Short mmCIF file of C-alpha atoms in Angstrom, two decimals:
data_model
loop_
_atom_site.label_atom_id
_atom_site.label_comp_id
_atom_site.label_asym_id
_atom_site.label_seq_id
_atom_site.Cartn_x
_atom_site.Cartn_y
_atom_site.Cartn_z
CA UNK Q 1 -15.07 -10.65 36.15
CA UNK Q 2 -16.80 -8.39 33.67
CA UNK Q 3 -17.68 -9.61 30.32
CA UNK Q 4 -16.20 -7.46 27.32
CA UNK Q 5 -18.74 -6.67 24.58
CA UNK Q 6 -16.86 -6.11 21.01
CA UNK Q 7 -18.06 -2.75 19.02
CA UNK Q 8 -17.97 -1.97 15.70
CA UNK Q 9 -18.77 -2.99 12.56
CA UNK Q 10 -18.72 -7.15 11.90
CA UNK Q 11 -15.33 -8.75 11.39
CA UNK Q 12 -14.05 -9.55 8.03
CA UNK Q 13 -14.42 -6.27 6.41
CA UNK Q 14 -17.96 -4.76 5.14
CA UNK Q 15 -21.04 -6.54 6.40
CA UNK Q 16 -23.89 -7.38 4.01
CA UNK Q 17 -25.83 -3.97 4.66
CA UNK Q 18 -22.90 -1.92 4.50
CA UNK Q 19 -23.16 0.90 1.16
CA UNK Q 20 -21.67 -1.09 -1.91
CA UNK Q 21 -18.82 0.24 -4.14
CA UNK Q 22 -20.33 -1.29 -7.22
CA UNK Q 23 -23.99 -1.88 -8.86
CA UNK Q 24 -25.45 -4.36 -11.61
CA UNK Q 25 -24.63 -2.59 -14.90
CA UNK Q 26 -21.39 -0.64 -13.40
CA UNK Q 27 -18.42 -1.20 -15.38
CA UNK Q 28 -15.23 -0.66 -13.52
CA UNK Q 29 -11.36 -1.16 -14.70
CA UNK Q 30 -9.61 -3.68 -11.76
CA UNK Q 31 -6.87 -6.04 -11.38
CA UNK Q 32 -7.34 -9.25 -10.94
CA UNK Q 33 -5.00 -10.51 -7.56
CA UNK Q 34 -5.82 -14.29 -6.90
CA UNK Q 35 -7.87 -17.04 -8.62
CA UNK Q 36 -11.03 -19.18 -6.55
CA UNK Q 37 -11.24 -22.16 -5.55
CA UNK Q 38 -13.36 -22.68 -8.41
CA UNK Q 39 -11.04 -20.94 -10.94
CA UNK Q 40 -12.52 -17.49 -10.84
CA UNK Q 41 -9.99 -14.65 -11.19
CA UNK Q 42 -10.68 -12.82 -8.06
CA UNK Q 43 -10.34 -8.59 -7.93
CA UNK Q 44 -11.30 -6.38 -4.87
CA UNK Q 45 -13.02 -2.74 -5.33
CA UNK Q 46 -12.59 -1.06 -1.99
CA UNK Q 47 -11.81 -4.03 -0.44
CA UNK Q 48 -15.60 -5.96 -1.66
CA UNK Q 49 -14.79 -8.68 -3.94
CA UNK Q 50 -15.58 -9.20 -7.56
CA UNK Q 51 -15.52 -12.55 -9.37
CA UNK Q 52 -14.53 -12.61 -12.98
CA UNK Q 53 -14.85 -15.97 -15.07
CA UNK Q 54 -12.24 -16.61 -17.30
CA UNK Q 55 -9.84 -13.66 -15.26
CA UNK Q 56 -6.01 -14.88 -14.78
CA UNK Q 57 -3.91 -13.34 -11.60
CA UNK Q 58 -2.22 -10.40 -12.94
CA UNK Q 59 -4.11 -9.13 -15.72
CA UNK Q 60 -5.91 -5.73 -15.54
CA UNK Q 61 -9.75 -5.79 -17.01
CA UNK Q 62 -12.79 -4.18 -17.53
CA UNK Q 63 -15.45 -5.85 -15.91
CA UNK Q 64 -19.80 -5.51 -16.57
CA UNK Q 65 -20.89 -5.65 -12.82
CA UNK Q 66 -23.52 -8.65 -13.61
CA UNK Q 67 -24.64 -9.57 -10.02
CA UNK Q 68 -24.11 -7.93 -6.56
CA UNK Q 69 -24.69 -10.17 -3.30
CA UNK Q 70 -24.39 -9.51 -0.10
CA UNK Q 71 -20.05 -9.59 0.17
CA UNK Q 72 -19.12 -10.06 -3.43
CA UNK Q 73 -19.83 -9.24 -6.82
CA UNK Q 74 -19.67 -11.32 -10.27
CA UNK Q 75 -18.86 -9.51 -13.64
CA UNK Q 76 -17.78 -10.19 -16.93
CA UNK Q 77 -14.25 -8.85 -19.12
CA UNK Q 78 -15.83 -6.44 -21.66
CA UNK Q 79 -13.29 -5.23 -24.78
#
């Protein structure tokens, strides 16, 4: 039997060395869809996610890109 090899890029959307949508200083306008497990409001920028303390499902904000990792991003609600 031969022994299928999967090609492509890694499941679950962009992989850590994929280009990033958003940088440390970038401030972007998103809307927060979900909240974390640890009560984060969670918003996606071309499908990579940002975490936003203090963000409630729903609400649209402008977010200070404060730290990008490898899958997500963390910013903060500037006025």
């Amino acid at each position: 039997m031969e022994r299928r090899t999967r090609r492509g890029p890694p499941r679950g959307g962009r992989g850590p060395s994929g280009p990033k949508p958003v940088k440390e200083g970038d401030i972007v306008e998103v809307e927060v869809v979900e909240k974390s497990r640890k009560g984060d409001g969670v918003a996606r920028v071309e499908g990579f996610v940002i975490f936003i303390p203090g963000a409630e499902p729903g609400q649209k904000v402008k977010v200070q890109i404060e730290k990008v990792g490898g899958t997500y991003a963390v910013g903060k609600i500037v006025t």
